[in-house]
């Protein structure tokens, strides 16, 4: 269950292994619900996409439970080599985005650093027998041997889920793709790398339109890079993208075909008292998500989550510290490269709550209505169904209470980077921890 206050969070399900011998390829790199929440797709560093389907019994039970079973697994990307630049292209799945369902089949986009693919996932539970021109094994029959007309018959077969690539969108990005986002018109989508954002049509694979280009003439003058980009959920002409300088730009494609000049700039003035050597690094925005209503957006930097009103550019309307106790640890986090970790954030289905990850397998939930926050741990020792999750607290002083954990005891190798919330129900969530298992 999900919620705050008097509502209990309950551990529901584990998928995958809890052992230590997890290979690098098994580490989950992205997770995404489809639009009705019945399917959940995960991508990993091995280039595979695993789709989970919600169990009908758990969906209809009272109270409802969030349990998923493996629906389909397929290899989305393979490792490649760019001979012109002598660079290896990893197969790791960076992002997955679902298209809205229009027929019995499901469609999703997946991307690695360079290539985006459109996949069709469909079911087949019937087969055709009795062809005129070919045998049952597929061999072509000799026309001279065909003396009578046979009417093919359709017979039931064991359910088979097939995933097939329908489109491949390649060779449009010089730098690594960090974002893809399907437009509300369900006909176009954007892809973003460090310096450019391209607009694609789902039916056209050999060309895209460059709508944002921040690459300077002289690369020595480069001061920022694009970190995330997303289309507005309702208005097909509006998109936002964040940068490493802590700014978010809103662009309106009706104003100009090239959106280098933004319509709005969202930036919070820096507090001089918090200025330090690490200020620029921790102010970099790692993720930006527009609310389901389209009125607000959230941005995640290293230490906090901010809520912005699209009608007010000057400052965020809400700011939630995620792990402020790490501010005194920035030097050591810089030395072990953890300060460069990119945490994602997500909205609840009704935009009333926000979720994001932290270290030590902690994830944070903020209730915008009550202003309460909650720290929960996705730990192995509680990985049993129906186990209630107890709120966790981090102690920064010398003395700590029984249920608290010292900031010096946090495990920075265990981190929840990717999170997803069911789009319509407040009964379960899914997050990715450093190894391949999913909590719901």
Coordinates of C-alpha atoms in Angstrom, one line a residue:
X1 CA 0.0 0.0 0.0
X2 CA 1.1 3.6 -0.5
X3 CA 0.5 6.7 1.4
X4 CA 1.4 8.8 4.4
X5 CA 0.2 9.6 7.8
X6 CA -1.9 6.7 9.2
X7 CA -1.7 4.7 5.9
X8 CA 0.7 1.8 6.1
X9 CA 3.2 0.9 3.3
X10 CA 3.4 -2.8 2.7
X11 CA 6.1 -4.8 0.9
X12 CA 4.3 -6.8 -1.7
X13 CA 6.6 -8.6 -4.1
X14 CA 10.2 -9.3 -5.3
X15 CA 11.1 -10.2 -8.8
X16 CA 14.6 -11.4 -9.6
X17 CA 17.4 -12.5 -7.3
X18 CA 18.5 -11.4 -3.9
X19 CA 21.9 -12.9 -4.1
X20 CA 25.2 -11.0 -4.4
X21 CA 26.3 -12.7 -7.6
X22 CA 24.4 -10.3 -9.9
X23 CA 26.2 -9.5 -13.1
X24 CA 26.6 -6.0 -14.4
X25 CA 24.2 -6.7 -17.3
X26 CA 21.5 -7.6 -14.8
X27 CA 21.4 -4.1 -13.2
X28 CA 18.1 -2.3 -14.0
X29 CA 18.7 1.0 -15.8
X30 CA 15.1 2.2 -16.3
X31 CA 11.5 1.4 -15.3
X32 CA 8.2 2.6 -16.7
X33 CA 4.4 1.8 -16.3
X34 CA 2.2 1.9 -19.3
X35 CA -0.8 4.3 -19.3
X36 CA -3.3 2.0 -17.5
X37 CA -0.7 0.5 -15.1
X38 CA -1.4 -3.1 -16.1
X39 CA 2.1 -3.5 -17.7
X40 CA 5.5 -2.5 -16.2
X41 CA 8.6 -2.4 -18.4
X42 CA 12.1 -2.6 -17.1
X43 CA 15.3 -2.1 -19.1
X44 CA 18.8 -3.3 -18.0
X45 CA 22.4 -2.7 -18.7
X46 CA 22.4 -5.9 -20.8
X47 CA 20.1 -4.3 -23.4
X48 CA 17.1 -6.5 -22.4
X49 CA 13.5 -5.3 -21.8
X50 CA 11.4 -7.3 -19.3
X51 CA 7.7 -6.6 -19.3
X52 CA 5.6 -7.5 -16.2
X53 CA 1.8 -7.9 -16.3
X54 CA -0.4 -7.2 -13.3
X55 CA -1.9 -10.3 -11.8
X56 CA -5.7 -10.2 -12.4
X57 CA -6.4 -11.8 -8.9
X58 CA -4.4 -9.1 -7.1
X59 CA -6.0 -6.4 -9.2
X60 CA -9.5 -7.5 -8.3
X61 CA -8.8 -8.4 -4.7
X62 CA -10.0 -6.3 -1.7
X63 CA -7.9 -4.6 -0.7
X64 CA -6.2 -4.4 -4.0
X65 CA -2.6 -5.6 -4.3
X66 CA 0.1 -4.8 -6.7
X67 CA 1.5 -8.1 -7.9
X68 CA 3.1 -8.6 -11.3
X69 CA 4.2 -11.6 -13.3
X70 CA 6.7 -11.8 -16.2
X71 CA 4.8 -11.2 -19.4
X72 CA 7.5 -10.9 -22.1
X73 CA 11.3 -10.7 -22.3
X74 CA 13.3 -9.6 -25.3
X75 CA 16.7 -8.3 -26.4
X76 CA 16.1 -4.7 -27.4
X77 CA 19.7 -3.5 -28.1
X78 CA 23.0 -5.2 -28.8
X79 CA 26.5 -3.7 -28.2
X80 CA 27.9 -1.9 -31.3
X81 CA 31.1 -0.3 -32.3
X82 CA 31.5 3.1 -34.0
X83 CA 34.4 2.6 -36.4
X84 CA 34.6 6.3 -37.4
X85 CA 35.1 7.4 -33.8
X86 CA 36.6 4.2 -32.4
X87 CA 33.9 4.1 -29.7
X88 CA 32.0 1.2 -28.2
X89 CA 28.2 1.8 -28.0
X90 CA 26.8 0.1 -24.9
X91 CA 23.6 -1.9 -25.1
X92 CA 22.3 -0.5 -21.9
X93 CA 18.7 0.7 -22.1
X94 CA 18.6 4.4 -21.0
X95 CA 14.8 5.0 -21.3
X96 CA 11.6 3.3 -22.1
X97 CA 8.4 5.1 -23.0
X98 CA 5.0 3.5 -23.7
X99 CA 2.6 4.7 -26.4
X100 CA -1.1 4.8 -25.6
X101 CA -2.9 1.7 -26.7
X102 CA -5.0 1.9 -29.8
X103 CA -5.5 -1.8 -30.6
X104 CA -4.9 -5.2 -29.0
X105 CA -1.1 -4.8 -29.4
X106 CA 1.2 -2.7 -27.2
X107 CA 3.9 -0.3 -28.5
X108 CA 6.9 1.1 -26.6
X109 CA 10.0 3.0 -27.4
X110 CA 13.4 2.0 -26.0
X111 CA 16.8 3.6 -26.5
X112 CA 20.4 3.1 -25.7
X113 CA 23.0 5.9 -26.1
X114 CA 22.5 6.2 -29.9
X115 CA 19.6 4.2 -31.3
X116 CA 15.8 4.4 -30.6
X117 CA 13.6 1.4 -31.4
X118 CA 9.8 1.1 -31.6
X119 CA 8.6 -2.3 -30.4
X120 CA 5.3 -4.0 -31.0
X121 CA 4.3 -6.5 -28.2
X122 CA 1.4 -8.7 -29.2
X123 CA -0.3 -11.9 -28.2
X124 CA -1.0 -14.9 -30.3
X125 CA -3.2 -17.8 -29.1
X126 CA -4.4 -19.2 -32.5
X127 CA -2.7 -20.8 -35.4
X128 CA -3.8 -21.4 -39.0
X129 CA -3.7 -24.9 -40.4
X130 CA -4.5 -26.3 -43.9
X131 CA -2.8 -24.0 -46.3
X132 CA -3.2 -24.6 -50.0
X133 CA 0.2 -23.5 -51.2
X134 CA 2.5 -24.7 -48.4
X135 CA 3.0 -27.6 -46.0
X136 CA 2.5 -27.4 -42.3
X137 CA 6.3 -27.1 -41.8
X138 CA 6.3 -24.0 -44.1
X139 CA 7.7 -25.7 -47.2
X140 CA 6.2 -24.5 -50.5
X141 CA 4.0 -27.2 -52.2
X142 CA 4.4 -28.1 -55.9
X143 CA 1.6 -26.5 -57.8
X144 CA 1.2 -29.6 -59.9
X145 CA 0.3 -31.6 -56.8
X146 CA -2.5 -29.2 -55.7
X147 CA -5.6 -31.0 -56.9
X148 CA -8.2 -29.7 -54.5
X149 CA -9.1 -26.5 -52.7
X150 CA -8.4 -26.6 -48.9
X151 CA -10.0 -24.1 -46.6
X152 CA -7.5 -23.1 -43.9
X153 CA -8.8 -23.5 -40.3
X154 CA -7.9 -21.6 -37.2
X155 CA -7.1 -23.6 -34.1
X156 CA -6.3 -22.6 -30.6
X157 CA -2.7 -22.8 -29.3
X158 CA -0.8 -21.9 -26.2
X159 CA -0.6 -18.2 -25.6
X160 CA 2.5 -16.7 -27.1
X161 CA 3.7 -13.1 -26.5
X162 CA 5.8 -11.8 -29.4
X163 CA 7.9 -8.6 -29.5
X164 CA 9.0 -7.3 -32.8
X165 CA 10.8 -4.2 -33.9
X166 CA 8.6 -1.9 -36.0
X167 CA 10.9 1.1 -36.5
X168 CA 14.6 1.9 -35.8
X169 CA 15.5 5.5 -35.4
X170 CA 19.3 5.9 -35.7
X171 CA 22.2 8.2 -36.6
X172 CA 20.7 11.4 -35.3
X173 CA 22.7 12.0 -32.1
X174 CA 26.3 12.7 -31.7
X175 CA 26.2 12.5 -28.0
X176 CA 24.5 10.0 -25.6
X177 CA 20.7 10.1 -25.6
X178 CA 19.4 10.8 -22.1
X179 CA 15.7 11.3 -22.7
X180 CA 12.8 10.3 -24.9
X181 CA 9.3 11.6 -24.6
X182 CA 6.1 10.7 -26.5
X183 CA 4.0 13.7 -27.5
X184 CA 0.4 13.9 -26.5
X185 CA -0.6 13.7 -30.2
X186 CA 0.8 10.1 -30.1
X187 CA 2.4 10.8 -33.5
X188 CA 5.7 12.5 -32.6
X189 CA 8.3 12.2 -29.9
X190 CA 11.5 13.9 -28.9
X191 CA 14.9 12.6 -28.1
X192 CA 17.5 14.6 -26.2
X193 CA 21.3 14.3 -25.8
X194 CA 23.7 16.6 -24.0
X195 CA 23.5 19.4 -26.5
X196 CA 20.5 18.8 -28.8
X197 CA 16.8 17.8 -28.8
X198 CA 15.4 16.2 -32.0
X199 CA 11.7 15.8 -33.0
X200 CA 10.7 12.6 -34.7
X201 CA 7.6 11.3 -36.4
X202 CA 6.8 7.7 -35.4
X203 CA 6.4 6.8 -39.1
X204 CA 9.6 8.4 -40.4
X205 CA 12.9 6.8 -39.4
X206 CA 15.4 8.4 -41.8
X207 CA 15.0 12.0 -40.7
X208 CA 14.3 14.1 -37.6
X209 CA 14.0 17.8 -37.0
X210 CA 16.4 19.5 -34.6
X211 CA 14.4 21.8 -32.3
X212 CA 17.0 22.7 -29.7
X213 CA 20.7 23.1 -30.2
X214 CA 22.8 24.6 -27.4
X215 CA 26.2 23.5 -28.9
X216 CA 28.5 26.6 -29.0
X217 CA 30.6 27.4 -32.0
X218 CA 33.7 26.9 -29.9
X219 CA 33.3 23.9 -27.5
X220 CA 35.7 25.6 -25.0
X221 CA 32.8 28.0 -24.4
X222 CA 30.5 25.2 -23.3
X223 CA 28.9 26.0 -19.9
X224 CA 26.0 23.6 -19.6
X225 CA 24.5 20.5 -21.0
X226 CA 20.9 19.2 -21.3
X227 CA 20.1 16.6 -18.6
X228 CA 16.4 15.8 -19.2
X229 CA 13.6 16.7 -21.6
X230 CA 9.8 16.0 -21.6
X231 CA 6.7 16.9 -23.6
X232 CA 3.7 18.5 -21.9
X233 CA 1.1 15.8 -21.2
X234 CA -1.7 17.8 -22.8
X235 CA -0.4 20.6 -25.0
X236 CA 1.4 19.0 -27.9
X237 CA 3.4 22.2 -28.7
X238 CA 5.0 22.6 -25.3
X239 CA 8.1 20.9 -24.0
X240 CA 10.6 21.5 -21.1
X241 CA 14.2 20.6 -20.7
X242 CA 16.6 20.9 -17.8
X243 CA 20.3 21.7 -17.7
X244 CA 23.4 21.1 -15.6
X245 CA 23.2 24.7 -14.4
X246 CA 20.0 24.1 -12.5
X247 CA 17.7 25.8 -14.9
X248 CA 14.5 24.5 -16.7
X249 CA 13.5 26.0 -20.0
X250 CA 9.9 25.8 -21.4
X251 CA 9.7 26.0 -25.2
X252 CA 6.6 26.6 -27.3
X253 CA 7.0 25.2 -30.8
X254 CA 4.3 27.6 -32.1
X255 CA 6.7 30.5 -31.5
X256 CA 9.5 29.3 -33.6
X257 CA 10.5 26.1 -35.4
X258 CA 13.9 26.3 -33.6
X259 CA 13.4 26.5 -29.9
X260 CA 16.8 27.8 -28.9
X261 CA 15.0 30.8 -27.5
X262 CA 12.9 29.6 -24.6
X263 CA 9.4 31.0 -23.7
X264 CA 10.0 30.6 -20.0
X265 CA 13.0 30.1 -17.7
X266 CA 12.6 28.5 -14.3
X267 CA 15.5 29.1 -12.0
X268 CA 15.8 29.5 -8.2
X269 CA 18.2 32.3 -7.0
X270 CA 21.1 30.8 -5.2
X271 CA 21.4 31.2 -1.4
X272 CA 24.8 32.9 -0.8
X273 CA 25.1 31.2 2.6
X274 CA 25.1 27.8 1.0
X275 CA 27.7 28.7 -1.6
X276 CA 30.5 26.2 -1.8
X277 CA 32.9 24.5 -4.2
X278 CA 30.2 21.9 -4.9
X279 CA 27.3 24.3 -5.6
X280 CA 27.3 23.9 -9.3
X281 CA 27.5 20.1 -9.2
X282 CA 24.7 19.6 -6.7
X283 CA 22.5 22.2 -8.4
X284 CA 22.5 20.2 -11.7
X285 CA 19.0 18.9 -12.4
X286 CA 19.0 15.1 -13.0
X287 CA 15.3 14.7 -13.8
X288 CA 12.3 16.8 -14.6
X289 CA 8.7 15.5 -14.7
X290 CA 5.5 17.4 -15.6
X291 CA 2.5 16.6 -13.5
X292 CA -0.4 14.5 -14.9
X293 CA -2.6 17.6 -15.0
X294 CA 0.1 19.6 -16.8
X295 CA -0.1 22.5 -14.3
X296 CA 3.1 21.7 -12.3
X297 CA 6.5 20.1 -12.7
X298 CA 9.0 18.6 -10.4
X299 CA 12.8 18.8 -10.7
X300 CA 15.3 16.7 -8.9
X301 CA 18.8 18.0 -8.0
X302 CA 21.3 16.2 -5.8
X303 CA 19.9 17.2 -2.5
X304 CA 16.2 18.1 -3.1
X305 CA 13.0 17.9 -5.1
X306 CA 11.4 21.1 -6.2
X307 CA 7.8 21.7 -7.3
X308 CA 7.3 24.4 -9.9
X309 CA 4.1 26.2 -11.1
X310 CA 4.3 26.7 -14.9
X311 CA 2.7 30.1 -14.3
X312 CA 5.6 31.3 -12.0
X313 CA 9.2 31.3 -13.2
X314 CA 10.9 33.1 -10.3
X315 CA 11.0 30.3 -7.7
X316 CA 9.6 26.9 -6.9
X317 CA 6.3 26.8 -4.9
X318 CA 7.5 23.8 -2.9
X319 CA 10.9 22.5 -2.0
X320 CA 11.5 19.1 -0.3
X321 CA 15.0 18.2 1.0
X322 CA 15.7 14.5 0.2
X323 CA 18.9 13.9 2.2
X324 CA 20.1 17.3 3.6
X325 CA 22.2 15.4 6.1
X326 CA 24.6 14.6 3.2
X327 CA 25.6 18.3 2.8
X328 CA 28.4 17.9 5.3
X329 CA 29.6 14.8 3.3
X330 CA 29.9 16.4 -0.1
X331 CA 33.7 16.2 -0.1
X332 CA 33.8 12.4 0.4
X333 CA 30.8 12.0 -2.0
X334 CA 32.9 13.9 -4.6
X335 CA 35.9 11.6 -4.1
X336 CA 33.8 8.4 -4.6
X337 CA 31.9 10.0 -7.5
X338 CA 28.5 9.5 -5.8
X339 CA 27.9 13.3 -6.1
X340 CA 27.4 12.7 -9.9
X341 CA 24.6 10.1 -9.3
X342 CA 21.4 10.9 -11.3
X343 CA 18.3 10.3 -9.2
X344 CA 14.9 10.3 -10.9
X345 CA 11.6 11.5 -9.4
X346 CA 7.9 10.8 -10.1
X347 CA 4.4 12.0 -9.4
X348 CA 1.6 10.0 -7.9
X349 CA -1.4 9.4 -10.2
X350 CA -3.4 12.4 -8.7
X351 CA -0.3 14.7 -8.4
X352 CA -0.8 14.8 -4.6
X353 CA 2.5 13.1 -3.7
X354 CA 6.1 12.8 -5.0
X355 CA 8.6 10.0 -4.8
X356 CA 12.4 9.9 -5.3
X357 CA 15.3 7.7 -4.3
X358 CA 18.3 8.0 -2.0
X359 CA 21.2 6.0 -0.6
X360 CA 21.2 2.9 1.6
X361 CA 18.2 1.7 -0.4
X362 CA 16.1 4.5 1.0
X363 CA 13.3 6.1 -0.9
X364 CA 11.5 9.3 0.0
X365 CA 7.8 10.1 -0.3
X366 CA 6.4 13.6 0.1
X367 CA 2.7 14.4 0.6
X368 CA 2.0 17.8 -0.9
X369 CA -1.4 18.1 0.9
X370 CA -0.2 17.4 4.5
X371 CA 3.4 18.4 3.9
X372 CA 4.5 15.2 5.6
X373 CA 7.5 13.2 4.4
X374 CA 8.4 9.6 4.8
X375 CA 11.7 7.7 4.5
X376 CA 11.3 4.0 3.7
X377 CA 13.9 1.3 3.1
X378 CA 13.8 -1.4 0.4
X379 CA 15.9 -3.8 2.3
X380 CA 16.6 -7.5 1.7
X381 CA 15.8 -8.5 5.3
X382 CA 12.2 -7.4 4.8
X383 CA 11.7 -8.9 1.4
X384 CA 8.7 -10.9 2.3
X385 CA 5.1 -10.3 1.1
X386 CA 2.9 -8.3 3.3
X387 CA 5.8 -7.0 5.4
X388 CA 5.0 -3.5 6.7
X389 CA 7.7 -1.0 6.0
X390 CA 8.8 1.0 9.0
X391 CA 9.7 4.7 8.6
X392 CA 13.5 5.2 8.8
X393 CA 15.4 8.2 10.3
X394 CA 19.0 9.2 9.8
X395 CA 20.9 10.6 12.8
X396 CA 23.6 13.2 12.2
X397 CA 24.6 13.8 15.9
X398 CA 26.7 11.7 18.3
X399 CA 23.7 10.0 20.0
X400 CA 21.1 8.1 18.1
X401 CA 17.9 6.5 19.0
X402 CA 17.2 2.8 18.7
X403 CA 15.4 3.0 15.3
X404 CA 17.8 5.5 13.8
X405 CA 20.8 5.0 11.6
X406 CA 23.9 7.1 11.7
X407 CA 24.8 9.1 8.5
X408 CA 28.2 7.5 8.8
X409 CA 26.7 4.0 8.4
X410 CA 24.9 4.6 5.2
X411 CA 25.8 2.3 2.3
X412 CA 26.4 4.5 -0.8
X413 CA 26.7 1.5 -3.0
X414 CA 23.0 0.7 -2.5
X415 CA 20.9 3.4 -4.1
X416 CA 17.5 3.8 -5.6
X417 CA 18.0 5.8 -8.8
X418 CA 14.8 5.0 -10.8
X419 CA 11.3 5.2 -9.5
X420 CA 7.8 4.8 -11.0
X421 CA 4.3 5.3 -9.6
X422 CA 1.2 3.6 -10.8
X423 CA -0.6 6.1 -13.0
X424 CA -4.1 5.7 -11.5
X425 CA -4.0 3.8 -8.3
X426 CA -2.5 4.7 -4.9
X427 CA -1.9 1.1 -3.9
X428 CA 1.6 0.3 -5.1
X429 CA 4.8 1.7 -6.4
X430 CA 7.8 0.3 -8.1
X431 CA 11.4 1.3 -7.7
X432 CA 14.7 0.0 -8.9
X433 CA 17.5 -0.6 -6.5
X434 CA 21.1 -1.4 -7.4
X435 CA 20.4 -5.0 -8.2
X436 CA 17.8 -6.7 -10.3
X437 CA 14.7 -6.9 -8.2
X438 CA 11.5 -4.8 -8.1
X439 CA 9.4 -3.8 -5.1
X440 CA 5.7 -3.1 -5.4

